[in-house]
Every structure is written in C-alpha cells, then in structure tokens.
Amino acid sequence: MTSETTDSKKVIIVIGAGVIGLTTALRIQETGKYHVTIIAETLPSDPLTIRYTSQWAGAIHSGSSHAYVDEAHPKQSEIDSETFKIMWDLSAPGSEAERCFKRLTKKSYYGESKAKPYLLESMPDFRYMDAGELVEGSVEGVSFSTFTIDVPIYLNYLLSRFLAHGGAIVRGQVQHVSQVMEDGIGPFTGAKNSCKPAAVVACVGLGARFLGGIEDKNVTAIRGQTILLRAPWVDECIHTYDGPLSYVIPRRSGDVVIGGTYVKDDWYPLARLETRKEILARILKLYPKIAPPEIRAIREPAVEDIEPIIIEDRCGLRPGRKQGIRIDVDTSGAVPLVLNYGHGGYGYISSWGSASVALELLDGALDKKT
Ligand SMILES: Cc1cc2nc3c(=O)[nH]c(=O)nc-3n(C[C@H](O)[C@H](O)[C@H](O)COP(=O)(O)OP(=O)(O)OC[C@H]3O[C@@H](n4cnc5c(N)ncnc54)[C@H](O)[C@@H]3O)c2cc1C
Ligand SMILES: *[C@@H]1O[C@H](CO)[C@@H](O)[C@H](O)[C@H]1NC(C)=O
C-alpha cells in the first residue's frame, strides 16, 4: 500500500501522546488533508508514570515561557501567545472544554525589576502591584488574568477530540524512528498489510534523548517535585520566580498543586521526604491562605495543619533542552521526519503554537516532495 488512503488523504504518524503529541496530531488532523495515527508508549488514561511528563504539570499558562528558557526558539513569543489565545477561548464559559480550565488571577513576584515595557503587559487585566502587596524577597509584582489547566481532564479532552474526528491510536514503544517511517504502525499492530506514512512527527518529550534516529543528548530531565492538596478555598495563583521556584496552582476541581523544585539533570523518579517538608514550610510562609480557613480563624496555621489536606506527593521530569524547543524537519530518511520536543517547563504554555510551527514544516516538506 502507498501513503495515500482511498479518499486520497495522506497518512501521518505522530509518535507521542503527551500534551505536545496530542495537540500536534489535532492541528495536523484539523487541516482536513491528512489521516493521523498516534503511536505512543503511554496514553492519557494510563496510571501515572515518570515516563510521561504531561500528567505531572501544575499547570498554568503564565502568558510567556520566558522564565524557563536560556536560549529560546526564535518564534517563542508568538508560540506562547498563539497558545494563550486558543486556550483562553477553550476556557470560556460555555466552551466544550470549559471544565478542563479554571480562569483566575495570577500574581507573580520578582526579585528584580523587569525591563519596560514588560512582556506580560498585554495580558488581560494586567497591573503592577502596589508595594504593600509584595511578598518577602520581591521588589516587583504583577497581576493578570489567565487560566490553570486540570491536566488529566485536559489530556483526555484532547485525546477524545482527536478520536472523534477519525484519529487512530496505537500503543507501542518505538526503538528507532525508521521502524515507523518504513512500514507505519504495522510492526506494532501485527497487521499484515500496513501502510507507509507520508511523514512521521516525533513529539516524544524526554524520549528524544533515547529514541534511535534522534538521540538528542541536549535533552535532559529537569526534575520538579510538587504536592497535590485539597483546598477548594484557594482561588488565585501565586508564583515567585527568584530563589526557589514557589507556586500555588488551584484547579477547577478544588485540588491545588503546590511546589516546587527545578533541578537540571536530576532523574530521581520519586518524591523526596526532605523536599516535601521544605516545600510545605516554604509555601505556608509565602501563602498562609493555603491552610484551612477554620484554622486560620482561630490561630496562626502551622505545617501540621496542611498534612490532613494532602492528597499526594508528586514528582515529574520536564523535558529540558538548553537551546529551547526543537521544531525541525529532517528529510534524510525514507519519509520526512518532523520533530517537536524539548518543551521543558512550558509544554502547556507553548503547545498550540509549537504545533502550528510543526504543521507548517510538515506541509512544506510534503509540498516539496510532490
Ligand atoms: C512539576 C511540573 C510542573 C509543570 N508545570 C507546568 C506548567 O505550569 N505549565 C506548562 O506549560 N508546563 C508545565 N510543566 C511542563 C510540561 O509538563 C511539559 O513541558 C510537557 O508535559 C511535555 O510534554 P511532551 O508531550 O513533550 O512530553 P510527555 O508528556 O512526556 O509525552 C511524551 C510522549 O511520547 C511517548 N514516547 C516517548 N518515547 C517514545 C518511544 N520511543 N516510543 C513510543 N512513544 C514514546 C511517551 O509515551 C508519551 O506519550 C510542568 C512539568 C512538571 C514536571
Ligand atoms: C546540542 O547542543 C550543541 C551546543 O549548543 C549544538 O551545537 C548541537 O547542534 C545541539 N544538538 C542538537 C541535536 O540540537
């Protein structure tokens, strides 16, 4: 069989079903020009695993990924703002995806004054905070409207939207990209008559360090430890960017993610007890409102008051890459290989925009061939 189906749509295979693989697959599918199949080792409905970063994120759209990037992709600002616009609409009251998001006020605190005009000034309801609102250790603070993402629900929303539009999903661990470039998903389903794709798109997160044909050793884990709490009284997001990364990220469900840590080249896959204690003390000091209101009504809250509302200790590995996201096309193989990985601590913030860049490269590579 060839790479065209009976309705003459080209077959595209996306490797990876994290937020990047799912969003990229949807972008490609929604052009109407392609049949898209996702092959992945881990899917959104699986039990949590360290091998799948997207389930561990907070997650918040901070307006920009600038805080996380050493050497950003040249289109990074456009990528982040395109993503914000799309997800802001998805989070609107009445939207089909509304339940995946919580719109709220985000308060960000900085240890140094930012260059003006500051890049977040275009965010909805943006303002600089008064000196009296600042937290210890900060000299500047900004407040604006954005949304948090309830990631397990959102990932399943993306997956169901992809399936509802005719997408296919296959579970498999690819050892080398050539395995799917030559014979599509056939080798992974046991089907006798499989189909060579027109192109393959690799959205493999940390897997880019190991997957044959990519093996990008610039990709490494940036470990983040967090604690999931039940605290439905919290309705704003708090974030400090200097010193240890500290944040409070409430979800629509009433669960709240507090954290965190940001440690490069640390691959330890479980929560560390001493880090947990340190996070609890740090967040209680930064934001005493994390403690139950009935306690705060009678006395100063202590770390012990938070213990009963803890759901789980967590830890995830961000797919970091010093050079920023790699969105690229490699035409040296049997079919074009589009790459979209290395989103570090900003995969949600940049998901839709980086999928658009990947789609442009895919369209370009296929137009050139025909
Ligand atoms: C504690 C923490 C907090 C975070 N907070 C935020 C936040 O607030 N905002 C934000 O934007 N981002 C946040 N992030 C970052 C975000 O989670 C990541 O950038 C994002 O999840 C990366 O997605 P991905 O799809 O590239 O990778 P993954 O989610 O890891 O998905 C990779 C996919 O590729 C598959 N795969 C890999 N190799 C192979 C192979 N060889 N064969 C088959 N399949 C393969 C995997 O099975 C999986 O399906 C946070 C991360 C952590 C850890
Ligand atoms: C890895 O980083 C080095 C140094 O920045 C760079 O020269 C090289 O091209 C990078 N490799 C990949 C695959 O991006």
Coordinates of C-alpha atoms and ligand atoms in Angstrom, one line a residue:
M1 CA 0.0 0.0 0.0
T2 CA 1.1 3.6 -0.5
S3 CA 0.9 6.6 1.7
E4 CA -2.5 7.7 0.4
T5 CA -5.8 6.3 1.6
T6 CA -8.8 5.8 -0.6
D7 CA -10.0 9.3 0.0
S8 CA -6.5 10.5 -1.1
K9 CA -5.6 11.9 2.3
K10 CA -2.0 11.4 3.2
V11 CA -1.2 9.3 6.3
I12 CA 0.8 10.9 9.0
I13 CA 2.1 9.1 12.1
V14 CA 2.7 11.1 15.3
I15 CA 4.9 9.4 17.9
G16 CA 3.9 10.5 21.4
A17 CA 0.6 11.2 23.2
G18 CA 1.7 13.8 25.8
V19 CA 0.3 17.4 25.5
I20 CA 2.6 18.0 22.6
G21 CA 1.8 14.9 20.6
L22 CA -1.9 15.2 21.1
T23 CA -2.0 18.9 20.2
T24 CA 0.2 18.4 17.2
A25 CA -1.9 15.5 16.0
L26 CA -5.1 17.6 16.3
R27 CA -3.5 20.6 14.4
I28 CA -2.5 18.2 11.6
Q29 CA -5.8 16.4 11.5
E30 CA -7.9 19.6 11.6
T31 CA -6.5 20.7 8.2
G32 CA -8.7 18.0 6.7
K33 CA -5.8 17.0 4.5
Y34 CA -4.4 14.1 6.5
H35 CA -5.3 10.8 8.2
V36 CA -3.4 10.9 11.6
T37 CA -2.4 7.9 13.7
I38 CA -0.7 8.4 17.1
I39 CA 1.7 5.7 18.4
A40 CA 2.8 6.0 22.0
E41 CA 4.1 4.1 24.9
T42 CA 2.0 6.0 27.4
L43 CA -1.6 7.4 26.9
P44 CA -3.5 9.9 29.0
S45 CA -5.8 7.3 30.7
D46 CA -2.8 5.3 31.9
P47 CA -1.8 5.2 35.6
L48 CA 0.7 8.0 36.3
T49 CA 4.3 7.1 35.3
I50 CA 7.6 9.0 35.4
R51 CA 7.9 8.3 31.7
Y52 CA 5.0 10.6 30.9
T53 CA 5.6 14.2 31.9
S54 CA 2.3 15.8 30.9
Q55 CA 0.4 14.2 33.8
W56 CA 2.7 15.9 36.4
A57 CA 2.3 19.5 35.4
G58 CA 0.6 22.2 37.6
A59 CA -0.4 23.5 35.1
I60 CA -0.7 27.3 34.5
H61 CA -0.4 29.4 31.4
S62 CA 1.9 32.2 32.7
G63 CA 1.5 34.3 29.5
S64 CA 5.0 33.6 28.5
S65 CA 7.7 30.9 28.9
H66 CA 10.5 33.5 29.2
A67 CA 11.2 32.4 32.8
Y68 CA 12.2 28.9 31.8
V69 CA 14.3 29.5 28.7
D70 CA 18.0 30.0 28.3
E71 CA 18.1 30.2 24.5
A72 CA 14.6 30.4 23.2
H73 CA 13.2 29.3 19.9
P74 CA 13.2 32.3 17.6
K75 CA 9.4 32.3 17.4
Q76 CA 8.9 31.5 21.2
S77 CA 6.9 34.7 22.0
E78 CA 4.5 34.1 19.1
I79 CA 4.2 30.5 20.0
D80 CA 3.2 31.3 23.6
S81 CA 0.7 34.0 22.7
E82 CA -0.9 31.9 20.0
T83 CA -1.3 29.1 22.6
F84 CA -2.7 31.6 25.1
K85 CA -5.4 32.8 22.7
I86 CA -6.5 29.3 21.8
M87 CA -6.7 28.0 25.4
W88 CA -8.3 31.3 26.7
D89 CA -11.1 30.6 24.2
L90 CA -11.3 26.9 25.2
S91 CA -11.6 28.1 28.9
A92 CA -14.5 30.4 28.1
P93 CA -17.8 29.9 29.9
G94 CA -19.9 27.7 27.7
S95 CA -17.0 26.2 25.7
E96 CA -17.0 22.4 25.3
A97 CA -13.6 22.3 27.1
E98 CA -14.6 24.7 29.9
R99 CA -14.4 22.1 32.6
C100 CA -10.7 21.5 31.9
F101 CA -9.8 25.0 33.0
K102 CA -10.1 27.5 35.9
R103 CA -9.9 31.2 35.0
L104 CA -8.3 33.1 37.8
T105 CA -5.9 35.9 38.8
K106 CA -2.2 35.1 38.7
K107 CA 0.1 37.1 41.0
S108 CA 3.8 36.8 40.0
Y109 CA 6.6 38.2 42.2
Y110 CA 10.1 39.0 41.1
G111 CA 13.4 39.6 43.0
E112 CA 14.4 42.3 40.5
S113 CA 12.6 44.9 38.5
K114 CA 11.7 43.9 34.9
A115 CA 12.7 45.8 31.7
K116 CA 9.8 48.0 30.5
P117 CA 7.5 47.7 28.6
Y118 CA 7.2 44.3 30.3
L119 CA 6.2 41.5 28.0
L120 CA 3.2 40.5 30.1
E121 CA 1.6 43.9 29.9
S122 CA -0.8 42.7 27.1
M123 CA -2.3 40.0 29.4
P124 CA -5.9 40.5 30.4
D125 CA -6.4 42.8 33.5
F126 CA -2.7 43.3 33.8
R127 CA -1.4 45.6 36.5
Y128 CA 1.7 46.3 38.6
M129 CA 1.1 45.5 42.3
D130 CA 1.5 48.2 45.0
A131 CA 4.5 47.9 47.3
G132 CA 2.1 46.8 50.1
E133 CA 1.1 43.7 48.2
L134 CA 4.6 42.4 47.6
V135 CA 5.8 39.3 49.4
E136 CA 9.1 38.9 51.3
G137 CA 12.1 38.9 48.9
S138 CA 10.3 40.5 46.0
V139 CA 10.8 44.1 44.6
E140 CA 8.2 43.9 41.9
G141 CA 4.9 42.1 41.4
V142 CA 2.4 41.8 38.6
S143 CA -1.2 40.6 38.5
F144 CA -3.2 39.5 35.5
S145 CA -6.0 37.1 34.4
T146 CA -5.2 33.7 33.0
F147 CA -6.2 30.1 33.5
T148 CA -5.0 26.9 35.1
I149 CA -5.3 23.5 33.4
D150 CA -6.6 20.4 35.1
V151 CA -4.2 18.3 33.2
P152 CA -5.7 14.7 33.5
I153 CA -9.0 16.1 32.2
Y154 CA -7.5 18.2 29.5
L155 CA -5.3 15.4 28.1
N156 CA -8.3 13.2 27.9
Y157 CA -10.3 16.0 26.2
L158 CA -7.5 16.3 23.6
L159 CA -7.5 12.6 23.1
S160 CA -11.3 12.3 22.7
R161 CA -11.4 15.2 20.3
F162 CA -8.7 13.5 18.2
L163 CA -10.6 10.2 18.2
A164 CA -14.0 11.8 17.5
H165 CA -12.5 13.2 14.3
G166 CA -11.3 9.9 13.0
G167 CA -7.9 9.7 14.6
A168 CA -6.4 6.3 15.5
I169 CA -4.3 5.4 18.5
V170 CA -1.8 2.5 18.8
R171 CA 0.2 1.6 21.8
G172 CA 3.8 0.8 21.1
Q173 CA 7.4 1.6 22.1
V174 CA 9.3 2.7 19.0
Q175 CA 13.0 1.8 19.2
H176 CA 14.1 3.7 16.1
V177 CA 12.1 6.2 14.0
S178 CA 12.9 4.2 10.9
Q179 CA 10.5 1.5 12.2
V180 CA 7.5 3.7 11.6
M181 CA 9.0 5.6 8.6
E182 CA 9.2 2.4 6.6
D183 CA 6.1 0.5 7.5
G184 CA 3.8 2.7 9.5
I185 CA 2.2 1.2 12.6
G186 CA 2.2 -2.3 11.0
P187 CA 5.1 -3.6 13.1
F188 CA 3.3 -2.6 16.3
T189 CA -0.2 -4.0 15.5
G190 CA 0.8 -7.2 13.8
A191 CA -1.3 -6.2 10.7
K192 CA 0.0 -7.8 7.5
N193 CA -0.9 -5.0 5.2
S194 CA 0.3 -1.9 6.9
C195 CA 0.9 1.4 5.2
K196 CA 4.0 3.5 4.7
P197 CA 3.2 7.0 6.0
A198 CA 3.8 10.2 4.1
A199 CA 5.6 11.6 7.1
V200 CA 6.4 11.0 10.8
V201 CA 6.1 13.6 13.5
A202 CA 8.1 12.9 16.7
C203 CA 6.7 14.5 19.9
V204 CA 8.5 12.3 22.3
G205 CA 9.4 14.6 25.2
L206 CA 12.3 13.2 27.2
G207 CA 12.2 10.2 24.9
A208 CA 14.1 12.3 22.3
R209 CA 17.3 11.6 24.3
F210 CA 16.9 7.9 23.7
L211 CA 14.9 7.2 20.6
G212 CA 17.0 5.8 17.8
G213 CA 17.3 8.3 14.9
I214 CA 17.0 11.3 17.2
E215 CA 19.1 10.6 20.3
D216 CA 19.4 14.3 21.2
K217 CA 21.7 14.4 24.2
N218 CA 20.9 18.0 24.7
V219 CA 17.6 16.9 26.1
T220 CA 17.7 16.2 29.9
A221 CA 15.4 15.9 32.8
I222 CA 14.6 19.0 34.9
R223 CA 13.1 17.4 38.0
G224 CA 10.1 19.0 39.6
Q225 CA 8.6 17.9 42.9
T226 CA 5.1 19.1 44.0
I227 CA 2.3 18.3 46.5
L228 CA -1.3 17.9 45.5
L229 CA -3.7 19.3 48.1
R230 CA -7.5 19.5 48.6
A231 CA -8.0 23.2 49.2
P232 CA -11.1 24.5 47.3
W233 CA -10.9 27.8 49.2
V234 CA -7.9 28.9 47.2
D235 CA -8.9 30.8 44.1
E236 CA -5.8 32.7 42.9
C237 CA -2.5 31.5 41.5
I238 CA 0.7 32.7 43.3
H239 CA 4.2 32.4 41.7
T240 CA 7.6 33.6 42.8
Y241 CA 10.4 33.4 40.2
D242 CA 13.5 34.2 42.3
G243 CA 15.1 31.9 44.8
P244 CA 13.4 28.5 44.9
L245 CA 10.6 28.4 42.4
S246 CA 7.4 28.6 44.5
Y247 CA 3.9 28.3 43.3
V248 CA 0.3 27.7 44.3
I249 CA -1.8 26.4 41.4
P250 CA -5.5 25.8 42.1
R251 CA -7.5 23.7 39.7
R252 CA -11.2 23.9 38.9
S253 CA -11.9 20.7 40.9
G254 CA -10.8 22.3 44.1
D255 CA -7.4 20.5 44.1
V256 CA -4.3 22.6 44.4
V257 CA -0.8 21.9 43.3
I258 CA 1.9 23.5 45.4
G259 CA 5.6 23.4 44.7
G260 CA 8.2 23.2 43.6
T261 CA 11.6 22.4 42.5
Y262 CA 13.5 22.9 39.2
V263 CA 16.7 20.8 39.2
K264 CA 18.5 20.0 36.0
D265 CA 20.0 16.5 35.4
D266 CA 18.2 15.1 38.4
W267 CA 16.4 11.9 37.2
Y268 CA 15.2 10.7 40.6
P269 CA 11.7 9.5 39.9
L270 CA 10.0 9.7 43.4
A271 CA 9.2 12.4 45.8
R272 CA 11.9 13.1 48.4
L273 CA 10.8 13.4 52.0
E274 CA 13.1 16.3 52.9
T275 CA 12.0 18.2 49.8
R276 CA 8.3 17.7 50.8
K277 CA 8.9 19.2 54.2
E278 CA 10.8 22.1 52.7
I279 CA 8.0 22.8 50.2
L280 CA 5.3 22.7 52.8
A281 CA 7.2 25.2 55.1
R282 CA 8.1 27.5 52.1
I283 CA 4.6 27.6 50.7
L284 CA 2.9 28.2 54.1
K285 CA 5.2 31.1 54.7
L286 CA 4.6 32.6 51.2
Y287 CA 0.8 32.0 51.2
P288 CA -0.8 31.2 54.7
K289 CA -4.2 31.1 53.0
I290 CA -3.2 27.6 51.8
A291 CA -4.2 26.4 55.4
P292 CA -7.9 25.6 56.1
P293 CA -9.9 28.7 56.9
E294 CA -11.3 27.3 60.1
I295 CA -7.8 27.0 61.5
R296 CA -6.8 30.5 60.3
A297 CA -9.9 31.9 62.0
I298 CA -8.5 30.8 65.4
R299 CA -4.7 30.9 65.1
E300 CA -1.6 31.1 63.0
P301 CA -1.5 28.0 60.8
A302 CA 1.4 25.5 61.1
V303 CA 2.7 22.9 58.7
E304 CA 0.8 20.2 60.7
D305 CA -2.5 21.9 59.6
I306 CA -1.7 21.2 56.0
E307 CA -1.0 17.5 56.5
P308 CA -4.7 16.5 56.6
I309 CA -5.4 18.1 53.2
I310 CA -2.5 16.5 51.4
I311 CA -3.7 14.1 48.6
E312 CA -0.3 13.0 47.2
D313 CA 3.4 13.8 46.9
R314 CA 4.4 14.1 43.3
C315 CA 7.4 14.3 41.0
G316 CA 7.9 14.8 37.3
L317 CA 10.7 15.2 34.8
R318 CA 10.4 18.2 32.5
P319 CA 11.9 17.5 29.0
G320 CA 14.5 20.3 29.2
R321 CA 16.7 21.5 26.3
K322 CA 19.1 24.3 26.7
Q323 CA 18.6 25.6 23.2
G324 CA 14.8 25.7 23.7
I325 CA 12.2 23.7 21.8
R326 CA 13.4 21.8 18.8
I327 CA 10.8 22.2 15.9
D328 CA 12.6 21.0 12.9
V329 CA 12.3 18.7 9.8
D330 CA 14.8 16.0 8.9
T331 CA 14.5 14.9 5.3
S332 CA 17.4 12.4 5.3
G333 CA 15.2 9.3 5.9
A334 CA 12.7 7.3 3.9
V335 CA 10.0 10.0 4.6
P336 CA 10.2 13.4 6.2
L337 CA 10.6 13.4 10.0
V338 CA 9.2 16.4 11.8
L339 CA 10.5 17.0 15.3
N340 CA 8.7 18.8 18.1
Y341 CA 10.2 18.2 21.5
G342 CA 12.2 19.8 24.4
H343 CA 9.4 21.9 26.0
G344 CA 10.9 21.9 29.4
G345 CA 8.7 23.6 32.0
Y346 CA 6.4 25.2 29.4
G347 CA 4.8 22.5 27.3
Y348 CA 1.2 23.6 28.0
I349 CA 2.2 27.3 27.6
S350 CA 3.5 26.6 24.1
S351 CA 1.5 23.6 23.0
W352 CA -0.7 25.1 20.3
G353 CA 1.8 27.5 18.9
S354 CA 4.6 24.9 18.6
A355 CA 2.1 22.5 16.9
S356 CA 1.4 25.3 14.3
V357 CA 5.1 25.6 13.5
A358 CA 5.4 21.8 13.2
L359 CA 2.4 21.8 10.8
E360 CA 4.0 24.5 8.6
L361 CA 7.2 22.4 8.4
L362 CA 5.2 19.2 7.6
D363 CA 3.1 20.9 4.9
G364 CA 6.3 22.4 3.4
A365 CA 8.2 19.1 3.4
L366 CA 5.3 17.3 1.7
D367 CA 4.6 20.1 -0.9
K368 CA 8.3 19.9 -1.9
K369 CA 8.1 16.2 -2.5
T370 CA 5.0 16.2 -4.7
Ligands
LIG1 C1 6.2 19.6 38.3 C2 5.9 20.1 36.9 C3 5.2 21.3 36.7 C4 4.9 21.7 35.4 N1 4.1 22.8 35.3 C5 3.9 23.3 34.0 C6 3.1 24.5 33.8 O1 2.5 25.0 34.8 N2 2.9 25.0 32.6 C7 3.4 24.3 31.5 O2 3.2 24.8 30.4 N3 4.2 23.2 31.6 C8 4.5 22.7 32.9 N4 5.3 21.6 33.0 C9 6.0 21.1 31.8 C10 5.1 20.2 31.0 O3 4.5 19.2 31.8 C11 5.9 19.6 29.9 O4 6.6 20.6 29.1 C12 5.1 18.7 28.9 O5 4.3 17.8 29.6 C13 5.9 18.0 27.9 O6 5.0 17.3 27.1 P1 5.5 16.2 26.0 O7 4.3 15.8 25.2 O8 6.6 16.8 25.2 O9 6.1 15.0 26.8 P2 5.4 13.8 27.6 O10 4.2 14.2 28.3 O11 6.4 13.1 28.4 O12 4.9 12.8 26.4 C14 5.8 12.1 25.6 C15 5.1 11.0 24.9 O13 6.0 10.4 24.0 C16 5.9 9.0 24.2 N5 7.2 8.4 23.8 C17 8.4 8.8 24.2 N6 9.4 8.0 23.6 C18 8.7 7.0 22.9 C19 9.1 5.9 22.1 N7 10.3 5.6 21.9 N8 8.1 5.2 21.5 C20 6.8 5.5 21.7 N9 6.4 6.5 22.5 C21 7.3 7.3 23.0 C22 5.5 8.8 25.6 O14 5.0 7.6 25.9 C23 4.5 10.0 25.7 O15 3.2 9.5 25.2 C24 5.5 21.1 34.3 C25 6.2 19.9 34.5 C26 6.5 19.4 35.7 C27 7.2 18.2 35.9
LIG2 C1 23.4 20.3 21.1 O1 24.0 21.4 21.6 C2 25.1 21.9 20.9 C3 25.7 23.0 21.6 O2 24.8 24.0 21.9 C4 24.8 22.2 19.4 O3 25.9 22.6 18.7 C5 24.1 21.0 18.8 O4 23.7 21.3 17.5 C6 22.9 20.5 19.6 N1 22.4 19.3 19.0 C7 21.1 19.1 18.6 C8 20.7 17.8 18.1 O5 20.3 20.0 18.7

